[in-house]
Every structure is written in C-alpha cells, then in structure tokens.
Short mmCIF file of N, CA, C and O in Angstrom, two decimals:
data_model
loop_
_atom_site.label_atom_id
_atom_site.label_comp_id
_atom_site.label_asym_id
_atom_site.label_seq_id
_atom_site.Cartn_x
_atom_site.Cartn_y
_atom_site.Cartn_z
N UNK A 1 -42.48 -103.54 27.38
CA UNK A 1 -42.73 -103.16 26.01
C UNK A 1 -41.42 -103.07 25.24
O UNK A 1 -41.20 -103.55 24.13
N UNK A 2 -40.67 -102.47 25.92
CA UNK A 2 -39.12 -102.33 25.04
C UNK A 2 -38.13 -102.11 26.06
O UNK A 2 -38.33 -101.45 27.08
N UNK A 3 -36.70 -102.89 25.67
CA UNK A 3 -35.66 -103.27 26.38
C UNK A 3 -34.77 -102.30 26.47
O UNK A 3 -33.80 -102.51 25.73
N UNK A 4 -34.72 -101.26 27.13
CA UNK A 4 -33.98 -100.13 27.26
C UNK A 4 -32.17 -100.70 27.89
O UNK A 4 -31.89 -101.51 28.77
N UNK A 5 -31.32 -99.94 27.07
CA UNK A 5 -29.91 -100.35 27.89
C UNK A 5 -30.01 -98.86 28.52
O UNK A 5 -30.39 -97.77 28.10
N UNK A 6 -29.40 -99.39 29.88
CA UNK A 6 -29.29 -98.66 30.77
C UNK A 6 -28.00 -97.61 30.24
O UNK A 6 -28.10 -96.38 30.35
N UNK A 7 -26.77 -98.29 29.65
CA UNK A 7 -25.97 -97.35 29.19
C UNK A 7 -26.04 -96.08 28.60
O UNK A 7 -25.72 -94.96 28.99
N UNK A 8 -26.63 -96.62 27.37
CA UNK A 8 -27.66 -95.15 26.34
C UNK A 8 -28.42 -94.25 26.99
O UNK A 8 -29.28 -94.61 27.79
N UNK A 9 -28.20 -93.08 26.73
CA UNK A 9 -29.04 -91.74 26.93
C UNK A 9 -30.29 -92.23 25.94
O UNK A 9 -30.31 -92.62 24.77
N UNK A 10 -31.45 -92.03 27.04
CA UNK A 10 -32.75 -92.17 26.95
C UNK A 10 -33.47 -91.07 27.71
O UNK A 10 -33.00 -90.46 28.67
N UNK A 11 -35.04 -90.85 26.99
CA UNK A 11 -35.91 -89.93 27.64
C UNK A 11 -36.30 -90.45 28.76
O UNK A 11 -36.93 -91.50 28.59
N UNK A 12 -36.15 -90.09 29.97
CA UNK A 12 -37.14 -91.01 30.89
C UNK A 12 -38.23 -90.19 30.76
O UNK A 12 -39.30 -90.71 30.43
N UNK A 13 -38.16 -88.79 30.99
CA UNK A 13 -39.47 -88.13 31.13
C UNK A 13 -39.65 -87.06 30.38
O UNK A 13 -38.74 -86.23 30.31
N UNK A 14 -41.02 -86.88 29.58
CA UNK A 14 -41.40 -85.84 28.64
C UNK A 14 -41.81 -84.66 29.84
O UNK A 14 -42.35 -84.92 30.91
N UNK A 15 -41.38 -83.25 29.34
CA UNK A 15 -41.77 -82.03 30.26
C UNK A 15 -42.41 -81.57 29.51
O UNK A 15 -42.31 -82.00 28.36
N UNK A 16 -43.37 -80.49 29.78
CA UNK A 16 -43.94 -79.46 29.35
C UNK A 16 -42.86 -78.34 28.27
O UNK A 16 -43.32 -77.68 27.34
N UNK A 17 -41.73 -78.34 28.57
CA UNK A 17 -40.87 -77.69 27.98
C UNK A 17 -39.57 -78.44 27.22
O UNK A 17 -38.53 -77.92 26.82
N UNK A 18 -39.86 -79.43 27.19
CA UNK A 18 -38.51 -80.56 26.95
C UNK A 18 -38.67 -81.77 27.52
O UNK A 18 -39.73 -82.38 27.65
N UNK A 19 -37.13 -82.22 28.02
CA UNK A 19 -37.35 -83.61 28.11
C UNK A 19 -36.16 -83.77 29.35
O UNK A 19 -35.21 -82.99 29.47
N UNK A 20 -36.46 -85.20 30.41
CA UNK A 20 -35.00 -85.31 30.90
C UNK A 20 -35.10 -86.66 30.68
O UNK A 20 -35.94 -87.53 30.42
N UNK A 21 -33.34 -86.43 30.98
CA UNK A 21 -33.01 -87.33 30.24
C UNK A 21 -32.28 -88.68 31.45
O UNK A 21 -32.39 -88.41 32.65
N UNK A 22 -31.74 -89.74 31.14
CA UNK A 22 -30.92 -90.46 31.50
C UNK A 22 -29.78 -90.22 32.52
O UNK A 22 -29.43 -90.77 33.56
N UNK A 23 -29.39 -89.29 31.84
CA UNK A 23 -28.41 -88.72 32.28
C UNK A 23 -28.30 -87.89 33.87
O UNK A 23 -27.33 -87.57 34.56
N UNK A 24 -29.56 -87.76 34.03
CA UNK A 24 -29.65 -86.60 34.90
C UNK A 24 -29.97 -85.04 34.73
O UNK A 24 -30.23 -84.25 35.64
N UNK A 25 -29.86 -84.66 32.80
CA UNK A 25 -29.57 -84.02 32.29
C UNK A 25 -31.00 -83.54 32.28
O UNK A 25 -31.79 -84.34 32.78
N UNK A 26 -31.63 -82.09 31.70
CA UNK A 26 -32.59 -81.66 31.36
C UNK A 26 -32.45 -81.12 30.22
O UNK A 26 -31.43 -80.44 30.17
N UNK A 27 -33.33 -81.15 28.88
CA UNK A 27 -33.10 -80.72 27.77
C UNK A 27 -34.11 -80.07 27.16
O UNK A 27 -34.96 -80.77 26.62
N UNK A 28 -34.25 -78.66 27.10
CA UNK A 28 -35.48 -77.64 26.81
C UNK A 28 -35.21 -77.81 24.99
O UNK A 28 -34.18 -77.73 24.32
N UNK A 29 -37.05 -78.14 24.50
CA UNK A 29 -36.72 -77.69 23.52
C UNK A 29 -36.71 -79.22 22.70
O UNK A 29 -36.63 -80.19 23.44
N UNK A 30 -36.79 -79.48 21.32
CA UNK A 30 -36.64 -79.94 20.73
C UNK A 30 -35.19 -81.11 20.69
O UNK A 30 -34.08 -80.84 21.15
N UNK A 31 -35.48 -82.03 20.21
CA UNK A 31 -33.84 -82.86 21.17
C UNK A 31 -33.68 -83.52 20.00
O UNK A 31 -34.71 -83.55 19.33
N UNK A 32 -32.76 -84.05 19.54
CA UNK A 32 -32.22 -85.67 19.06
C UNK A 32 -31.19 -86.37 19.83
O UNK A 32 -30.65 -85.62 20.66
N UNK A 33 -30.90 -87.14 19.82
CA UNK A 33 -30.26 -88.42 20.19
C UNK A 33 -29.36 -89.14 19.21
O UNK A 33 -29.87 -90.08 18.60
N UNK A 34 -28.21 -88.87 18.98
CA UNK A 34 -27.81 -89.91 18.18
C UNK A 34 -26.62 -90.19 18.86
O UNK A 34 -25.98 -89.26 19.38
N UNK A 35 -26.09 -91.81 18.96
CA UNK A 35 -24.78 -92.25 19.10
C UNK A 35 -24.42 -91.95 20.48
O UNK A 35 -23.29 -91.65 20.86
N UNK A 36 -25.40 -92.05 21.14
CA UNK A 36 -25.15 -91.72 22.69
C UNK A 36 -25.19 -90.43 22.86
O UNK A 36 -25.35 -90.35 24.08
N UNK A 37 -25.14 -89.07 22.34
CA UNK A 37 -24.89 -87.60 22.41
C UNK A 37 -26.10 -86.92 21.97
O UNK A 37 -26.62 -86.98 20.85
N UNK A 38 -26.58 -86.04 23.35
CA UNK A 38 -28.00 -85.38 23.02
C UNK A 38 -27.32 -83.95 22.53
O UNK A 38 -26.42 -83.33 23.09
N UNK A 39 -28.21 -83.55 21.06
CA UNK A 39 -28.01 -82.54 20.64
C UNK A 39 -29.96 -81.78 20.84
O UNK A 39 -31.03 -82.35 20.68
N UNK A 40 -29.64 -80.22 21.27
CA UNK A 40 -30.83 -79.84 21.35
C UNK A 40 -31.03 -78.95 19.87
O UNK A 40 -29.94 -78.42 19.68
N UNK A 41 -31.68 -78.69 19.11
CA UNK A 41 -32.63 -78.13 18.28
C UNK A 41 -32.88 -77.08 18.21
O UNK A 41 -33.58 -76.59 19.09
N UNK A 42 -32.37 -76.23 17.08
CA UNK A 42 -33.10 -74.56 17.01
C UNK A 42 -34.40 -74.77 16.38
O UNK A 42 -34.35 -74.99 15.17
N UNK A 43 -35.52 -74.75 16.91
CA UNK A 43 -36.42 -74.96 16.15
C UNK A 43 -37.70 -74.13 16.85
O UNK A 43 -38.48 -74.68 17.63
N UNK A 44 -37.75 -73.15 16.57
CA UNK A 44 -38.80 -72.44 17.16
C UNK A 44 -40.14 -72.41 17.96
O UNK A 44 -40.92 -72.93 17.15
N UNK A 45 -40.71 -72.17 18.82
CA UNK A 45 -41.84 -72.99 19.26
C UNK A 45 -42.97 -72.38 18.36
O UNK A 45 -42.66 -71.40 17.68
N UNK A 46 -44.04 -72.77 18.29
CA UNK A 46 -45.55 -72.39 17.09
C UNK A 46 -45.95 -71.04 18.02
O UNK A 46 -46.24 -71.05 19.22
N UNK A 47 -45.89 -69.75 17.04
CA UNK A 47 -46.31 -68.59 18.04
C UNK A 47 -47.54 -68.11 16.85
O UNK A 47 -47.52 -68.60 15.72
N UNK A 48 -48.35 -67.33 17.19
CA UNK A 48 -49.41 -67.11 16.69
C UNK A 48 -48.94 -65.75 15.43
O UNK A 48 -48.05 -64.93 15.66
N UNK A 49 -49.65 -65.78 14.28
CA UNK A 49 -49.14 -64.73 12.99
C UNK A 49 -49.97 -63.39 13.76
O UNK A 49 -50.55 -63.36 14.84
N UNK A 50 -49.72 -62.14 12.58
CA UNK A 50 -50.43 -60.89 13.49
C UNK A 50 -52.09 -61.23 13.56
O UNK A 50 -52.82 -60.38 14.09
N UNK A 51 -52.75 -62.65 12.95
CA UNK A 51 -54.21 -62.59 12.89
C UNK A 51 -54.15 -63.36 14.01
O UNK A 51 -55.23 -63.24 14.60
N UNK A 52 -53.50 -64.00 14.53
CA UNK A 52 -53.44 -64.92 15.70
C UNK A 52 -53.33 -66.03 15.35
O UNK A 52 -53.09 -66.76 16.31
N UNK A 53 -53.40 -66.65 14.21
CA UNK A 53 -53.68 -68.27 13.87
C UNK A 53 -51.99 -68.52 13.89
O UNK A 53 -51.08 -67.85 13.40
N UNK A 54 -52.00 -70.14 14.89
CA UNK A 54 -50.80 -70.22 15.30
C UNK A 54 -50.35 -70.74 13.65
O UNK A 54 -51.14 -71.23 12.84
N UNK A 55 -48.76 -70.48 13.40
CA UNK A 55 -48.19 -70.82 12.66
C UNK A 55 -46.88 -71.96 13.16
O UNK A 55 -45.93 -71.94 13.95
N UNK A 56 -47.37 -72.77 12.35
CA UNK A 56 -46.30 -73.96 12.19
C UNK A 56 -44.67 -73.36 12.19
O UNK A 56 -44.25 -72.51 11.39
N UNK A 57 -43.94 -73.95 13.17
CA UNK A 57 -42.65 -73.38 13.13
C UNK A 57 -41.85 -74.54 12.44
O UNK A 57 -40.62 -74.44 12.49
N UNK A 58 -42.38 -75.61 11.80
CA UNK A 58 -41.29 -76.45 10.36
C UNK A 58 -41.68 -75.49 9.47
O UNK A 58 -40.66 -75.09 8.92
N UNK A 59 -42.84 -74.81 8.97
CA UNK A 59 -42.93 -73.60 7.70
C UNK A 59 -41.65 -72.47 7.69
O UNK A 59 -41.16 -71.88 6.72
N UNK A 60 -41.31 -72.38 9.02
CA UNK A 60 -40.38 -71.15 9.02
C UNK A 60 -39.09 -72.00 9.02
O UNK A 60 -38.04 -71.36 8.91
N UNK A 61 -39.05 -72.95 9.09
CA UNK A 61 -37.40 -74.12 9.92
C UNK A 61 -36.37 -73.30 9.15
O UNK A 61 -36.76 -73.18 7.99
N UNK A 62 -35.43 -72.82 9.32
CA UNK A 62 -33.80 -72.89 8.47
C UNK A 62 -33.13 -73.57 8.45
O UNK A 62 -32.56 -73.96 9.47
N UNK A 63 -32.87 -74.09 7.13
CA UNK A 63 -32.06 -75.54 7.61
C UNK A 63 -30.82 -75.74 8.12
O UNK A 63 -30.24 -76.82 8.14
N UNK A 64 -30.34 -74.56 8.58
CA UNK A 64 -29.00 -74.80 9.61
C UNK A 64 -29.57 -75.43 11.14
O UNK A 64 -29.03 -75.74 12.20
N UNK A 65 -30.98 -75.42 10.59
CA UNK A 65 -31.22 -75.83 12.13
C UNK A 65 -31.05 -77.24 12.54
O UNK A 65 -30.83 -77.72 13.66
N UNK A 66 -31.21 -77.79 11.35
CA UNK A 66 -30.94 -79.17 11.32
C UNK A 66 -29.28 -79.90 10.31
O UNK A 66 -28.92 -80.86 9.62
N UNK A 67 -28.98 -79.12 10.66
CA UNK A 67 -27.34 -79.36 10.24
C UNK A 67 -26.84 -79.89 10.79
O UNK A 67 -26.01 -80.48 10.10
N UNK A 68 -26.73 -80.23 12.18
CA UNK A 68 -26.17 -81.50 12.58
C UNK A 68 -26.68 -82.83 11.93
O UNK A 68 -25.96 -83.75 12.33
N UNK A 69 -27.35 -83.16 11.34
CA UNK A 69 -27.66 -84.23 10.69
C UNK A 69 -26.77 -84.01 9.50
O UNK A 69 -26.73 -85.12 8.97
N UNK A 70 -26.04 -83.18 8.80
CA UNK A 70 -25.18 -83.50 8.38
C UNK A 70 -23.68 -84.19 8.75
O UNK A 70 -23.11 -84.91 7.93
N UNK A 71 -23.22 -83.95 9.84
CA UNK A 71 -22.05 -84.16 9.98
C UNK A 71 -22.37 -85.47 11.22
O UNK A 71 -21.41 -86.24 11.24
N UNK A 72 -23.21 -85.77 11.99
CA UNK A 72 -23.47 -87.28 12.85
C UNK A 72 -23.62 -88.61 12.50
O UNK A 72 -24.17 -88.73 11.40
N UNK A 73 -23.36 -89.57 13.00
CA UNK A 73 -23.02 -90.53 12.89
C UNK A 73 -23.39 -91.83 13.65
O UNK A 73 -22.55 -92.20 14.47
N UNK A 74 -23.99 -92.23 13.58
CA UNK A 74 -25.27 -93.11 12.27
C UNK A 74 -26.08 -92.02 11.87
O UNK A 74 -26.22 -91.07 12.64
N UNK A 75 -26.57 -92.05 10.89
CA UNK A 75 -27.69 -91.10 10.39
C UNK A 75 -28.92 -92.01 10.83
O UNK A 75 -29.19 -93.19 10.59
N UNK A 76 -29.68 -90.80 11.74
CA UNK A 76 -31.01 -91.27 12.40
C UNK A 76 -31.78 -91.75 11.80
O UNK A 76 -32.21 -91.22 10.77
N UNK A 77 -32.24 -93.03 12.32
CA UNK A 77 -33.45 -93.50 11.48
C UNK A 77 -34.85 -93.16 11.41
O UNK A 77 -35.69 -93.54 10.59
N UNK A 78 -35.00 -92.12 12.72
CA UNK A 78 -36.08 -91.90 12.72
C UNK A 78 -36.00 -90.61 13.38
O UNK A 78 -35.25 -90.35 14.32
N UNK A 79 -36.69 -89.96 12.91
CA UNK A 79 -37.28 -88.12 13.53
C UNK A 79 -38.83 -87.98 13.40
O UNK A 79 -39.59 -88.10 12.43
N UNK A 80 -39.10 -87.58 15.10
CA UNK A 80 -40.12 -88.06 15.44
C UNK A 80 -40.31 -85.94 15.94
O UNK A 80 -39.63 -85.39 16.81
N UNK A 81 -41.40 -85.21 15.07
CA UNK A 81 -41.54 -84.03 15.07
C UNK A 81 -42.81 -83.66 15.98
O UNK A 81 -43.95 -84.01 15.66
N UNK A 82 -42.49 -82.82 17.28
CA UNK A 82 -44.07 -82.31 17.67
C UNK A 82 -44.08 -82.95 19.11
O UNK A 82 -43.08 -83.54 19.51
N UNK A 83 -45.42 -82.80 20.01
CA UNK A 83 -45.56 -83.14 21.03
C UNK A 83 -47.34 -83.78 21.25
O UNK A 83 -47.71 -84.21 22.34
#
C-alpha cells in the first residue's frame, strides 16, 4: 500500500495508550512526527464532566500545547486527531 523508508521514524504499532515506534521507542499519548523527531503532545485524554458525559479534550486544548508547531520544520502537512 505505501513505501515506507526504513530510515524515518514511523508508527509500526498503534497501543492502547500510544504508539511504538521505529525506533524501538514507545510513545504514550498523543505524538507528531516531524523531520525525523517524535515530539509527544500535552493533550489531555477525554475524562467525563461532573454529569459524566465525556468531554472532548480539543474543547479544553491550550495552545501551548501545540507550540511546537510553531518553531518545527517542515510545517506538517497533516494532523491526524483521535483514535
């Protein structure tokens, strides 16, 4: 389906809690990828409000959470949110 370089940090496998990676590496949590360098994500997991109905944790996001997309290099073409 698609031509993976072996060089590049890639997901091989989705976890229940994250992801591992290429590397050997394990990465809890929300991930990006850019430029060869996995950065992991403050991004809260969806916990339920005091009525219980789970709440979306992009409603709460701060955007320092995603501040490395300011300063990386290529700017990602794609952000792929959720599981």
């Amino acid at each position: 389906m698609f031509q993976v370089d072996q060089n590049m940090i890639h997901i091989t496998k989705t976890l229940q809690t994250g992801f591992r990676l290429s590397n050997g590496k394990t990465a809890y949590g929300p991930l990006l990828i850019v430029n060869n360098e996995a950065f992991t994500l403050k991004i809260p997991p969806p916990s339920p409000d005091p009525n219980g109905k789970i709440v979306n944790p992009l409603l709460l996001l701060d955007p320092k959470a995603l501040a490395v997309l300011d300063i990386v290099t290529p700017k990602p073409e794609l952000i792929v949110v959720g599981g």
